[in-house]
Amino acid sequence: MKSKRLIPIVLTLVLLTTGCWNRIELEELAVIIALSVDKVRPGLYRVTFQEVNPSGVAPQQSGGSGQAVAVRTFSGTGPTFLEAARKASRKISRRMFVAHTRLLVIGEAMAREGIGDPLDIFQRDNELRLNTIMLIAKGKAETVLNTLTPVTKIPALSLTKSMERTEERWGENIEVDIQEVVKALASEGRDPAISGVFVVGKPEEGSKIDNVTNTKTPTYPIISGVAMFKGDRLTHWIKGSEARGLLWIRDKIRGTAINLTCRKEKKTNVVEVFRSKTRVQAEPERGKPKIRITIEPEAQMEEVHCPIDLNNPEEITRLEKQMEKVIKKEVEATVNTAQKQRSDIFGFGEVIRRADPKTWKKIKKDWDRQFANTDVDVEVKALIRHTNRIKQPMTIQKG
Amino acid sequence: MEKAKLDFLQFFSLIVLFELGSTLVIGMGTAAKQDAWLTILVGLAGGVLLFLFYSALFRRYPDLPITGIAQKVLGKPVGTLLGYLYVVYFMYVGARILLDFGILSFLSTLDQTPFLVIMTLMILVIIYVLYLGVEVLGRLGEMFLLAYLLVSAFGALLLLFSGLVDLAQLRPVLEEGWTPVLKTALQTFTFPFGEMIVFMMLFPYLNRPKSRVKVGLSGMVFSGAILCVTSIITTAVLGADIADRSTFPLLTMIGKVNIAEIFQNLDVIAVLILIIVGFFKIAIFFYAALIGLADLTKVHKNRLVYPMGMTILFLSIIIADDFVEHFKEGLAIVPIYLHLPFQTGIPLILLAVSLFRHRKGAAGTG
Amino acid sequence: MRPFERQKRRKKKKGKDQRGQVFHEESSPLFHDLQKNLNKIREELGHSTDLVVREFEWDGERKIRFAAVYIDGLVDNNMVGDFIMKSLMLESRDDRQTISRKTAFDRVQENGLAVGEVKITRDWNGLILSILCGETVILMDGWDEAISCGTKGGEKRPIDEPTSQVVIRGPRDSFTESIRTNTALVRRRVKSPNLWLETMRIGKVTQTDVSLMYIKGIVDEKIVREVKNRLERIQIDSILESGYIEEMIRDSAFSLFPTLYMTERPDVIAGNLLEGRVAILVDGTPFALVVPALLNQFFQTTEDYYQNYWISGFLRFVRYGAFLLSLLTPSLYIAATTFHHAMIPTTFLITLVAQREGIPFPAFVEALIMELMFEILREAGIRLPRPVGQAVSIVGAIVLGEAAVRAGLVSPAMVIVVAITAIASFSAPSYNLAITARLLRFLFMLVGASFGLFGIALLLIVVLAHLSSLRSFGVPYLSPLAPFVFSDQKDTVFRFPWWSLITRPRLISQKNMTRMEKDLRPSPPDKPTEGEGNEK
């Protein structure tokens, strides 16, 4: 009777003492913070990993030996993602740990061939995350990972942070994570759009520690432009205001600045948008749906250079009208480009599907062509809330 | 039979945790894409209907579990045989869920630990709890339901604050009409709502027999509501496509949370919640089988609990060779060939026979 | 089945010869002869040197010989001198002549002694026991009876401030080693005729007074009976502290969790009695026991009821949190750093990796070493003389920790983890439960190190299952949480204001539930009548 009661206890103890299968001590980890995929030639990937060097980043009390590099990169080449990764892992002493990967950079060549393949492992693997941010590199993705950054020492974090900030304040690039890309790829009525990144300066200098010891960093990665996809292939880059047009439509603008040129002088006023709301609606119209975009930005005066009377409400209304025109032009330009490329990065197809599933069923096979011909109606209702801390611009007295 | 009694709240908690059980893990009705939540409601409606049938049955035999009712209605030999069949059925389903959770922990956190070890530990814990009795199970249920509700409310808030919820993904409703919804609803009806049959074994433990219908219905509706909300959030975060393709949608969803770089990669926590909820589901199936067998063989349950636990463990190992087979069986074969007869068929026959006899008896005397 | 086995065993034991016991199974009556009696007393007590035998005579019509016997130090010397010796020798001198030998005994018993408690003893066991209890026994030549006078006294520790349950607001007295003082301290607080006291002697050798205290009419009789039964079952040679009793009457013999509440504060006892609990006071120790004890009781302090209820509720939350911290912090740290690296925020993970660089031990061993070191330090701090003890713990904690980090033996994060654990465990209001957490912590660390959070979760289920299966004298240990009692939630995690605590805890006692009248919420006496403010 007693021995019977002991069995479970003994069993538990045995399991406890032998069970350490998954255990990995921290110092055995190579913390991977970013990944990049490049195409070497058709069917051959080059995967690069950016590993954090903990002692180069963490504040150490006991003075280390000089300045250590914050990250190191290593690559592997292979016909599949995993094989390339395995080959790369031979170059390091620790176990690759990818759960903290923040950034996936895909080379332009790779993106033009199709980004679908490397994404499977991101969905399947239990360490990789769907909320990893994606970027498309103009040129080789590897060089982006190789470039060291000052201040925010880990380049991947520096990139994701700067992207976040610029999306927030400027609105010309779009923060997209893998899940969004996967959703867009799986959807019939939407194509992905991913921000681009490229390295300014000499790439080979960027990987040296000198790069971060200068006040004026010679080589640095910069986020710019948005890559437009058709299916999983990159087709076209949009830049500047065109990119902002995309953000207007996707209702991603949280803040941006808009230039309004003066009527007479060659000068510009600037309004800063601090809030905006966009609605995209589909209006069923006998088998050929129409898209109506309503944008309602709220703004404040940020710079005033024209001789205008800001105490006059009519003047404000005029500025609002001007602002509406600018935004409308931007948005329409973006829509035009997208329609030309037949790449529905706005998800108009989904809007139609949600509003009118029956029509959508009829047109979805032919959506590519339909999209290019869809009428898009843009309406902007701008509102300038206030003139900020001063009312009138200062008048410079000559004399 | 134990002498213990459970109060309303304890019974309610057990029902809710049981219904949530593996349903949360595997995700329900995702085959109906963005209408998954609708299939849950339809399944719930079916389940409630079925439960009302059950209630008609136990109102006639208030002190008996289903195995006892079977003996009373169909006579000793047939009833006993049915009783044993139910015991085997409960054990089999328990073993399947055990395997579900073995796989879950294996895929999510302990990918290098043999999942036999994980399952062994789990079954040992369940054996211990059942050894302590149903009262302990009830009290644990109470506490864990509270903890579960708090944690999941917190989780929902995290998701909301992450700005991941996009309700537009729920539209269009009924894109393909009612057919896919009803088709998937058959699955949600048997699993988890039809599994209420287990509580036919446990109802004699409720301290107030009159509140049985109340506790059963409120438990089902409450858990149905939770499942529905969870399903809505899952679809709104992941989108119907990813939710359908994920092995464990809830995990994928929680894995997306990232707030201020502090709350991130929380799927381990989600796994823990799921394991705790699953623990109750296995424990309840196991317990139903246990008291069923104890009742049939007249052996004290504490002498059966250990061998039966090991049998369930063994069963769960031999059920399937790989996960794909296991999940396929779970979605295609088990609901039709096991769940339907045991959950709906036999109870209905029992009810019909007992009604018939009653009428004949009444006619005979009158 | 089990209790039956136990009974059998006990029966066997009873048959055994009981040599070596002071008290004989069957007591023999006293002798008539004084000298014989005195000799026997001396013999029984082994001619102990603290035994005082004072013989004297009345020289009346016939000489009557008396003897007063007591043990020095156990009696109140003033009392013996002033009220027994004096009255026997001097007061009744006048009428001695008239007293015959036959009336003398009754006279002495009735009029001759100026003490309160006087009783007659006829057998040896009673005689010896009353001498050992500090009573003064008066024997008279020619009588086979003895008078024992309640002269208990002697040196006692004065009432002091409590040391293990310190409060900021609240009474400052605590129990002492004397049971009489202790019962008085409680009675002083509850001046009710319903405060009943039952005393029994436990311990064949030590003959320790053990008192049950309860308030008749509030307490559940079943619990009182159960406590009495369990106390009567104890067959032990000695009771030196209430801990003996605690281990002999607890519900679950092997549980790590305390199912009896221990306190040295009379106000806690009073409060508990008023909730319908039973107190067990043991002579010779300032620690009294309270049953039934529920888990949430160990997180409450008496102060919770004295100070602002907002802060009381908050502090209770803090204590529950601190308990969980002291139980789980090291195991969670181990689990997170060896299994669930993904959970740790990225930047923190990098810092941790940098810290662990070059540490020779795995995290589990590192934690184990630090925790054990800390336990040693704590023990050293308690055992050493008080001033030195503090120095040792400070030196140990700061210097050792710092040095270990510098030497690269442990990571700074681990030092923080251990420190958090330690501080959290100090905040536990009940020492009993803090001990539990201290031991369980190591088990959690073990499962955390082998299976990560999965193991911790399973162990947590096991611990909670164990807790739900525990009962303290019939009351579920986790109540009012599980089983959930809604009305008792007012005083579980929160402490509602007194005017809302209308009923006593439901599960402790079902009788006399009302604590106070309803609608006693204080409100300002005069509300301005409506419209008054609007005029003008």
mmCIF file of N, CA, C and O in Angstrom, chain A residues 5 12-13 15-29 31 33 52-55 57-61 94 97 99-100 102 127 129 154 157, chain C residues 2 333-334 336-339 341-347 349-354 356-359 361-365 405-406 412 446-447 449-451:
data_model
loop_
_atom_site.group_PDB
_atom_site.id
_atom_site.type_symbol
_atom_site.label_atom_id
_atom_site.label_comp_id
_atom_site.label_asym_id
_atom_site.label_seq_id
_atom_site.Cartn_x
_atom_site.Cartn_y
_atom_site.Cartn_z
ATOM 1 N N ARG A 5 1.821 4.193 -3.090
ATOM 2 C CA ARG A 5 1.666 5.632 -2.974
ATOM 3 C C ARG A 5 2.961 6.348 -3.352
ATOM 4 O O ARG A 5 2.960 7.493 -3.746
ATOM 5 N N THR A 12 7.711 11.587 -10.227
ATOM 6 C CA THR A 12 7.828 13.037 -10.353
ATOM 7 C C THR A 12 9.266 13.477 -10.128
ATOM 8 O O THR A 12 9.818 14.286 -10.880
ATOM 9 N N LEU A 13 9.868 12.928 -9.100
ATOM 10 C CA LEU A 13 11.229 13.345 -8.776
ATOM 11 C C LEU A 13 12.192 12.989 -9.902
ATOM 12 O O LEU A 13 13.037 13.791 -10.285
ATOM 13 N N LEU A 15 11.451 12.637 -13.022
ATOM 14 C CA LEU A 15 11.216 13.538 -14.142
ATOM 15 C C LEU A 15 11.827 14.899 -13.879
ATOM 16 O O LEU A 15 12.384 15.529 -14.769
ATOM 17 N N LEU A 16 11.724 15.326 -12.634
ATOM 18 C CA LEU A 16 12.240 16.658 -12.298
ATOM 19 C C LEU A 16 13.741 16.718 -12.466
ATOM 20 O O LEU A 16 14.295 17.674 -12.978
ATOM 21 N N THR A 17 14.392 15.666 -12.006
ATOM 22 C CA THR A 17 15.854 15.736 -12.010
ATOM 23 C C THR A 17 16.420 15.525 -13.399
ATOM 24 O O THR A 17 17.493 16.011 -13.714
ATOM 25 N N THR A 18 15.672 14.778 -14.230
ATOM 26 C CA THR A 18 16.231 14.541 -15.555
ATOM 27 C C THR A 18 15.752 15.573 -16.556
ATOM 28 O O THR A 18 16.320 15.714 -17.613
ATOM 29 N N GLY A 19 14.684 16.272 -16.206
ATOM 30 C CA GLY A 19 14.087 17.137 -17.200
ATOM 31 C C GLY A 19 14.752 18.491 -17.289
ATOM 32 O O GLY A 19 14.555 19.345 -16.469
ATOM 33 N N CYS A 20 15.577 18.659 -18.247
ATOM 34 C CA CYS A 20 16.152 19.984 -18.473
ATOM 35 C C CYS A 20 16.323 20.135 -19.965
ATOM 36 O O CYS A 20 17.242 20.751 -20.439
ATOM 37 N N TRP A 21 15.396 19.543 -20.685
ATOM 38 C CA TRP A 21 15.612 19.455 -22.120
ATOM 39 C C TRP A 21 15.728 20.813 -22.774
ATOM 40 O O TRP A 21 16.574 21.036 -23.610
ATOM 41 N N ASN A 22 14.832 21.687 -22.408
ATOM 42 C CA ASN A 22 14.764 22.946 -23.127
ATOM 43 C C ASN A 22 15.626 24.027 -22.533
ATOM 44 O O ASN A 22 15.607 25.149 -22.961
ATOM 45 N N ARG A 23 16.343 23.668 -21.511
ATOM 46 C CA ARG A 23 16.952 24.709 -20.739
ATOM 47 C C ARG A 23 18.187 25.232 -21.438
ATOM 48 O O ARG A 23 19.056 24.477 -21.873
ATOM 49 N N ILE A 24 18.256 26.525 -21.581
ATOM 50 C CA ILE A 24 19.444 27.162 -22.148
ATOM 51 C C ILE A 24 19.790 28.346 -21.270
ATOM 52 O O ILE A 24 18.946 29.194 -21.008
ATOM 53 N N GLU A 25 21.001 28.382 -20.811
ATOM 54 C CA GLU A 25 21.405 29.518 -19.985
ATOM 55 C C GLU A 25 21.532 30.746 -20.871
ATOM 56 O O GLU A 25 21.848 30.649 -22.061
ATOM 57 N N LEU A 26 21.320 31.890 -20.263
ATOM 58 C CA LEU A 26 21.320 33.135 -21.036
ATOM 59 C C LEU A 26 22.599 33.351 -21.824
ATOM 60 O O LEU A 26 22.578 33.793 -22.959
ATOM 61 N N GLU A 27 23.729 33.017 -21.171
ATOM 62 C CA GLU A 27 24.995 33.356 -21.833
ATOM 63 C C GLU A 27 25.276 32.454 -23.035
ATOM 64 O O GLU A 27 26.238 32.662 -23.758
ATOM 65 N N GLU A 28 24.424 31.442 -23.219
ATOM 66 C CA GLU A 28 24.608 30.588 -24.391
ATOM 67 C C GLU A 28 23.817 31.100 -25.594
ATOM 68 O O GLU A 28 23.815 30.478 -26.642
ATOM 69 N N LEU A 29 23.135 32.225 -25.403
ATOM 70 C CA LEU A 29 22.269 32.706 -26.469
ATOM 71 C C LEU A 29 22.970 33.715 -27.360
ATOM 72 O O LEU A 29 23.736 34.549 -26.890
ATOM 73 N N VAL A 31 21.571 36.551 -29.288
ATOM 74 C CA VAL A 31 20.300 37.249 -29.471
ATOM 75 C C VAL A 31 20.275 37.913 -30.839
ATOM 76 O O VAL A 31 21.034 38.846 -31.108
ATOM 77 N N ILE A 33 18.652 40.195 -33.581
ATOM 78 C CA ILE A 33 17.741 41.329 -33.518
ATOM 79 C C ILE A 33 17.186 41.677 -34.903
ATOM 80 O O ILE A 33 16.145 42.264 -35.028
ATOM 81 N N VAL A 52 23.190 40.739 -31.422
ATOM 82 C CA VAL A 52 23.582 41.766 -30.461
ATOM 83 C C VAL A 52 24.780 41.270 -29.671
ATOM 84 O O VAL A 52 24.823 40.124 -29.242
ATOM 85 N N ASN A 53 25.750 42.130 -29.512
ATOM 86 C CA ASN A 53 26.870 41.805 -28.640
ATOM 87 C C ASN A 53 26.563 42.447 -27.285
ATOM 88 O O ASN A 53 26.749 43.644 -27.107
ATOM 89 N N PRO A 54 26.097 41.652 -26.332
ATOM 90 C CA PRO A 54 25.554 42.234 -25.099
ATOM 91 C C PRO A 54 26.524 43.169 -24.393
ATOM 92 O O PRO A 54 26.155 44.253 -23.970
ATOM 93 N N SER A 55 27.801 42.785 -24.329
ATOM 94 C CA SER A 55 28.718 43.640 -23.573
ATOM 95 C C SER A 55 29.032 44.912 -24.333
ATOM 96 O O SER A 55 29.589 45.851 -23.777
ATOM 97 N N VAL A 57 26.653 46.668 -25.613
ATOM 98 C CA VAL A 57 25.463 47.504 -25.489
ATOM 99 C C VAL A 57 25.158 47.830 -24.036
ATOM 100 O O VAL A 57 24.919 48.963 -23.664
ATOM 101 N N ALA A 58 25.193 46.783 -23.194
ATOM 102 C CA ALA A 58 24.780 46.961 -21.806
ATOM 103 C C ALA A 58 25.784 47.794 -21.046
ATOM 104 O O ALA A 58 26.974 47.731 -21.309
ATOM 105 N N PRO A 59 25.295 48.592 -20.119
ATOM 106 C CA PRO A 59 26.212 49.377 -19.287
ATOM 107 C C PRO A 59 27.016 48.445 -18.382
ATOM 108 O O PRO A 59 26.456 47.694 -17.590
ATOM 109 N N GLN A 60 28.314 48.449 -18.538
ATOM 110 C CA GLN A 60 29.163 47.589 -17.722
ATOM 111 C C GLN A 60 29.851 48.435 -16.662
ATOM 112 O O GLN A 60 30.371 49.492 -16.946
ATOM 113 N N GLN A 61 29.875 47.944 -15.450
ATOM 114 C CA GLN A 61 30.549 48.717 -14.397
ATOM 115 C C GLN A 61 32.063 48.570 -14.529
ATOM 116 O O GLN A 61 32.810 49.530 -14.586
ATOM 117 N N ARG A 94 27.367 30.446 -30.263
ATOM 118 C CA ARG A 94 26.196 30.307 -29.408
ATOM 119 C C ARG A 94 24.987 29.821 -30.179
ATOM 120 O O ARG A 94 25.023 29.733 -31.405
ATOM 121 N N PHE A 97 19.093 32.691 -31.322
ATOM 122 C CA PHE A 97 17.807 32.885 -30.658
ATOM 123 C C PHE A 97 17.073 34.010 -31.366
ATOM 124 O O PHE A 97 17.456 35.176 -31.274
ATOM 125 N N ALA A 99 13.740 34.867 -31.273
ATOM 126 C CA ALA A 99 12.439 35.346 -30.797
ATOM 127 C C ALA A 99 12.400 36.856 -30.634
ATOM 128 O O ALA A 99 11.341 37.454 -30.564
ATOM 129 N N HIS A 100 13.555 37.471 -30.538
ATOM 130 C CA HIS A 100 13.556 38.922 -30.363
ATOM 131 C C HIS A 100 13.818 39.667 -31.667
ATOM 132 O O HIS A 100 14.130 40.854 -31.636
ATOM 133 N N ARG A 102 13.400 41.930 -34.548
ATOM 134 C CA ARG A 102 12.513 43.071 -34.686
ATOM 135 C C ARG A 102 12.334 43.482 -36.119
ATOM 136 O O ARG A 102 11.423 44.208 -36.459
ATOM 137 N N GLU A 127 9.603 30.485 -32.708
ATOM 138 C CA GLU A 127 10.343 31.595 -32.114
ATOM 139 C C GLU A 127 10.106 32.888 -32.878
ATOM 140 O O GLU A 127 9.979 33.954 -32.287
ATOM 141 N N ARG A 129 8.392 35.862 -34.900
ATOM 142 C CA ARG A 129 7.131 36.535 -34.563
ATOM 143 C C ARG A 129 6.483 37.153 -35.775
ATOM 144 O O ARG A 129 7.169 37.635 -36.670
ATOM 145 N N ILE A 154 22.058 49.681 -31.281
ATOM 146 C CA ILE A 154 21.654 48.525 -32.079
ATOM 147 C C ILE A 154 20.972 49.013 -33.344
ATOM 148 O O ILE A 154 19.917 49.634 -33.295
ATOM 149 N N LEU A 157 17.206 48.368 -33.904
ATOM 150 C CA LEU A 157 16.314 49.172 -33.059
ATOM 151 C C LEU A 157 16.305 50.619 -33.530
ATOM 152 O O LEU A 157 15.281 51.296 -33.522
ATOM 153 N N ARG C 2 -8.345 5.148 8.849
ATOM 154 C CA ARG C 2 -7.167 5.560 9.585
ATOM 155 C C ARG C 2 -7.381 5.791 11.082
ATOM 156 O O ARG C 2 -6.615 5.275 11.880
ATOM 157 N N TYR C 333 12.282 33.839 -12.040
ATOM 158 C CA TYR C 333 13.514 34.348 -12.652
ATOM 159 C C TYR C 333 14.248 33.223 -13.359
ATOM 160 O O TYR C 333 14.692 33.357 -14.504
ATOM 161 N N ILE C 334 14.351 32.089 -12.667
ATOM 162 C CA ILE C 334 15.038 30.953 -13.274
ATOM 163 C C ILE C 334 14.314 30.510 -14.534
ATOM 164 O O ILE C 334 14.925 30.298 -15.585
ATOM 165 N N ALA C 336 12.298 32.193 -16.449
ATOM 166 C CA ALA C 336 12.381 33.171 -17.536
ATOM 167 C C ALA C 336 13.762 33.171 -18.168
ATOM 168 O O ALA C 336 13.896 33.277 -19.380
ATOM 169 N N THR C 337 14.796 33.030 -17.353
ATOM 170 C CA THR C 337 16.129 33.153 -17.934
ATOM 171 C C THR C 337 16.649 31.851 -18.519
ATOM 172 O O THR C 337 17.617 31.875 -19.269
ATOM 173 N N THR C 338 16.059 30.719 -18.154
ATOM 174 C CA THR C 338 16.577 29.500 -18.771
ATOM 175 C C THR C 338 15.611 28.883 -19.771
ATOM 176 O O THR C 338 16.008 28.037 -20.551
ATOM 177 N N PHE C 339 14.345 29.285 -19.724
ATOM 178 C CA PHE C 339 13.400 28.704 -20.682
ATOM 179 C C PHE C 339 12.751 29.742 -21.573
ATOM 180 O O PHE C 339 12.687 29.587 -22.766
ATOM 181 N N HIS C 341 13.206 32.895 -22.715
ATOM 182 C CA HIS C 341 13.959 34.109 -23.012
ATOM 183 C C HIS C 341 13.141 35.086 -23.821
ATOM 184 O O HIS C 341 13.368 36.271 -23.789
ATOM 185 N N ALA C 342 12.169 34.522 -24.554
ATOM 186 C CA ALA C 342 11.396 35.376 -25.446
ATOM 187 C C ALA C 342 10.557 36.378 -24.672
ATOM 188 O O ALA C 342 10.268 37.462 -25.152
ATOM 189 N N MET C 343 10.187 35.984 -23.444
ATOM 190 C CA MET C 343 9.298 36.837 -22.657
ATOM 191 C C MET C 343 9.968 38.100 -22.147
ATOM 192 O O MET C 343 9.316 39.086 -21.865
ATOM 193 N N ILE C 344 11.273 38.005 -21.951
ATOM 194 C CA ILE C 344 11.977 39.127 -21.358
ATOM 195 C C ILE C 344 12.070 40.255 -22.381
ATOM 196 O O ILE C 344 12.409 40.005 -23.531
ATOM 197 N N PRO C 345 11.752 41.476 -21.974
ATOM 198 C CA PRO C 345 11.874 42.596 -22.913
ATOM 199 C C PRO C 345 13.281 42.645 -23.509
ATOM 200 O O PRO C 345 14.268 42.432 -22.799
ATOM 201 N N THR C 346 13.352 42.945 -24.800
ATOM 202 C CA THR C 346 14.607 42.811 -25.524
ATOM 203 C C THR C 346 15.792 43.491 -24.838
ATOM 204 O O THR C 346 16.828 42.864 -24.612
ATOM 205 N N THR C 347 15.608 44.768 -24.497
ATOM 206 C CA THR C 347 16.757 45.488 -23.953
ATOM 207 C C THR C 347 17.179 44.902 -22.608
ATOM 208 O O THR C 347 18.360 44.804 -22.303
ATOM 209 N N LEU C 349 16.789 41.800 -21.739
ATOM 210 C CA LEU C 349 17.427 40.521 -22.042
ATOM 211 C C LEU C 349 18.896 40.730 -22.357
ATOM 212 O O LEU C 349 19.770 40.006 -21.863
ATOM 213 N N ILE C 350 19.152 41.761 -23.162
ATOM 214 C CA ILE C 350 20.542 42.010 -23.542
ATOM 215 C C ILE C 350 21.379 42.344 -22.308
ATOM 216 O O ILE C 350 22.489 41.845 -22.127
ATOM 217 N N THR C 351 20.801 43.175 -21.431
ATOM 218 C CA THR C 351 21.507 43.508 -20.192
ATOM 219 C C THR C 351 21.783 42.250 -19.382
ATOM 220 O O THR C 351 22.878 42.050 -18.854
ATOM 221 N N LEU C 352 20.778 41.397 -19.297
ATOM 222 C CA LEU C 352 20.935 40.175 -18.507
ATOM 223 C C LEU C 352 22.010 39.270 -19.095
ATOM 224 O O LEU C 352 22.836 38.713 -18.369
ATOM 225 N N VAL C 353 21.990 39.154 -20.420
ATOM 226 C CA VAL C 353 23.004 38.308 -21.058
ATOM 227 C C VAL C 353 24.382 38.852 -20.729
ATOM 228 O O VAL C 353 25.305 38.109 -20.386
ATOM 229 N N ALA C 354 24.507 40.184 -20.821
ATOM 230 C CA ALA C 354 25.803 40.788 -20.518
ATOM 231 C C ALA C 354 26.218 40.498 -19.083
ATOM 232 O O ALA C 354 27.374 40.231 -18.788
ATOM 233 N N ARG C 356 25.358 37.949 -17.267
ATOM 234 C CA ARG C 356 25.640 36.537 -17.017
ATOM 235 C C ARG C 356 26.922 36.082 -17.688
ATOM 236 O O ARG C 356 27.401 34.981 -17.434
ATOM 237 N N GLU C 357 27.441 36.936 -18.530
ATOM 238 C CA GLU C 357 28.691 36.618 -19.215
ATOM 239 C C GLU C 357 29.753 36.250 -18.171
ATOM 240 O O GLU C 357 30.055 37.036 -17.280
ATOM 241 N N GLY C 358 30.274 35.064 -18.253
ATOM 242 C CA GLY C 358 31.371 34.697 -17.364
ATOM 243 C C GLY C 358 30.950 34.193 -15.999
ATOM 244 O O GLY C 358 31.781 33.908 -15.149
ATOM 245 N N ILE C 359 29.667 34.079 -15.730
ATOM 246 C CA ILE C 359 29.220 33.486 -14.472
ATOM 247 C C ILE C 359 29.351 31.969 -14.596
ATOM 248 O O ILE C 359 28.856 31.383 -15.546
ATOM 249 N N PHE C 361 28.129 29.407 -12.843
ATOM 250 C CA PHE C 361 27.046 28.470 -12.525
ATOM 251 C C PHE C 361 25.828 28.672 -13.411
ATOM 252 O O PHE C 361 25.573 29.787 -13.846
ATOM 253 N N PRO C 362 25.073 27.606 -13.609
ATOM 254 C CA PRO C 362 23.758 27.794 -14.237
ATOM 255 C C PRO C 362 22.867 28.624 -13.307
ATOM 256 O O PRO C 362 23.113 28.657 -12.087
ATOM 257 N N ALA C 363 21.873 29.245 -13.899
ATOM 258 C CA ALA C 363 21.037 30.160 -13.109
ATOM 259 C C ALA C 363 20.443 29.478 -11.884
ATOM 260 O O ALA C 363 20.348 30.070 -10.806
ATOM 261 N N PHE C 364 20.053 28.210 -12.038
ATOM 262 C CA PHE C 364 19.432 27.501 -10.921
ATOM 263 C C PHE C 364 20.410 27.370 -9.754
ATOM 264 O O PHE C 364 20.092 27.686 -8.605
ATOM 265 N N VAL C 365 21.632 26.937 -10.071
ATOM 266 C CA VAL C 365 22.624 26.765 -9.018
ATOM 267 C C VAL C 365 22.957 28.114 -8.386
ATOM 268 O O VAL C 365 23.063 28.245 -7.159
ATOM 269 N N VAL C 405 29.243 39.698 -6.647
ATOM 270 C CA VAL C 405 29.030 40.239 -7.979
ATOM 271 C C VAL C 405 30.350 40.652 -8.609
ATOM 272 O O VAL C 405 30.652 40.339 -9.752
ATOM 273 N N ARG C 406 31.173 41.329 -7.796
ATOM 274 C CA ARG C 406 32.476 41.781 -8.313
ATOM 275 C C ARG C 406 33.321 40.606 -8.755
ATOM 276 O O ARG C 406 34.040 40.672 -9.743
ATOM 277 N N PRO C 412 24.427 40.488 -10.956
ATOM 278 C CA PRO C 412 23.738 41.497 -10.132
ATOM 279 C C PRO C 412 22.231 41.270 -10.106
ATOM 280 O O PRO C 412 21.589 41.482 -9.078
ATOM 281 N N LEU C 446 13.054 24.342 -8.056
ATOM 282 C CA LEU C 446 13.414 23.085 -8.704
ATOM 283 C C LEU C 446 12.553 22.840 -9.945
ATOM 284 O O LEU C 446 13.076 22.556 -11.031
ATOM 285 N N VAL C 447 11.239 22.978 -9.792
ATOM 286 C CA VAL C 447 10.395 22.728 -10.968
ATOM 287 C C VAL C 447 10.600 23.812 -12.017
ATOM 288 O O VAL C 447 10.563 23.531 -13.215
ATOM 289 N N ALA C 449 13.347 25.226 -12.672
ATOM 290 C CA ALA C 449 14.592 24.947 -13.372
ATOM 291 C C ALA C 449 14.446 23.748 -14.301
ATOM 292 O O ALA C 449 15.171 23.640 -15.279
ATOM 293 N N SER C 450 13.524 22.830 -14.003
ATOM 294 C CA SER C 450 13.421 21.680 -14.898
ATOM 295 C C SER C 450 12.374 21.850 -15.983
ATOM 296 O O SER C 450 12.539 21.333 -17.069
ATOM 297 N N PHE C 451 11.281 22.555 -15.686
ATOM 298 C CA PHE C 451 10.232 22.638 -16.696
ATOM 299 C C PHE C 451 9.748 24.048 -16.950
ATOM 300 O O PHE C 451 8.747 24.238 -17.630
#
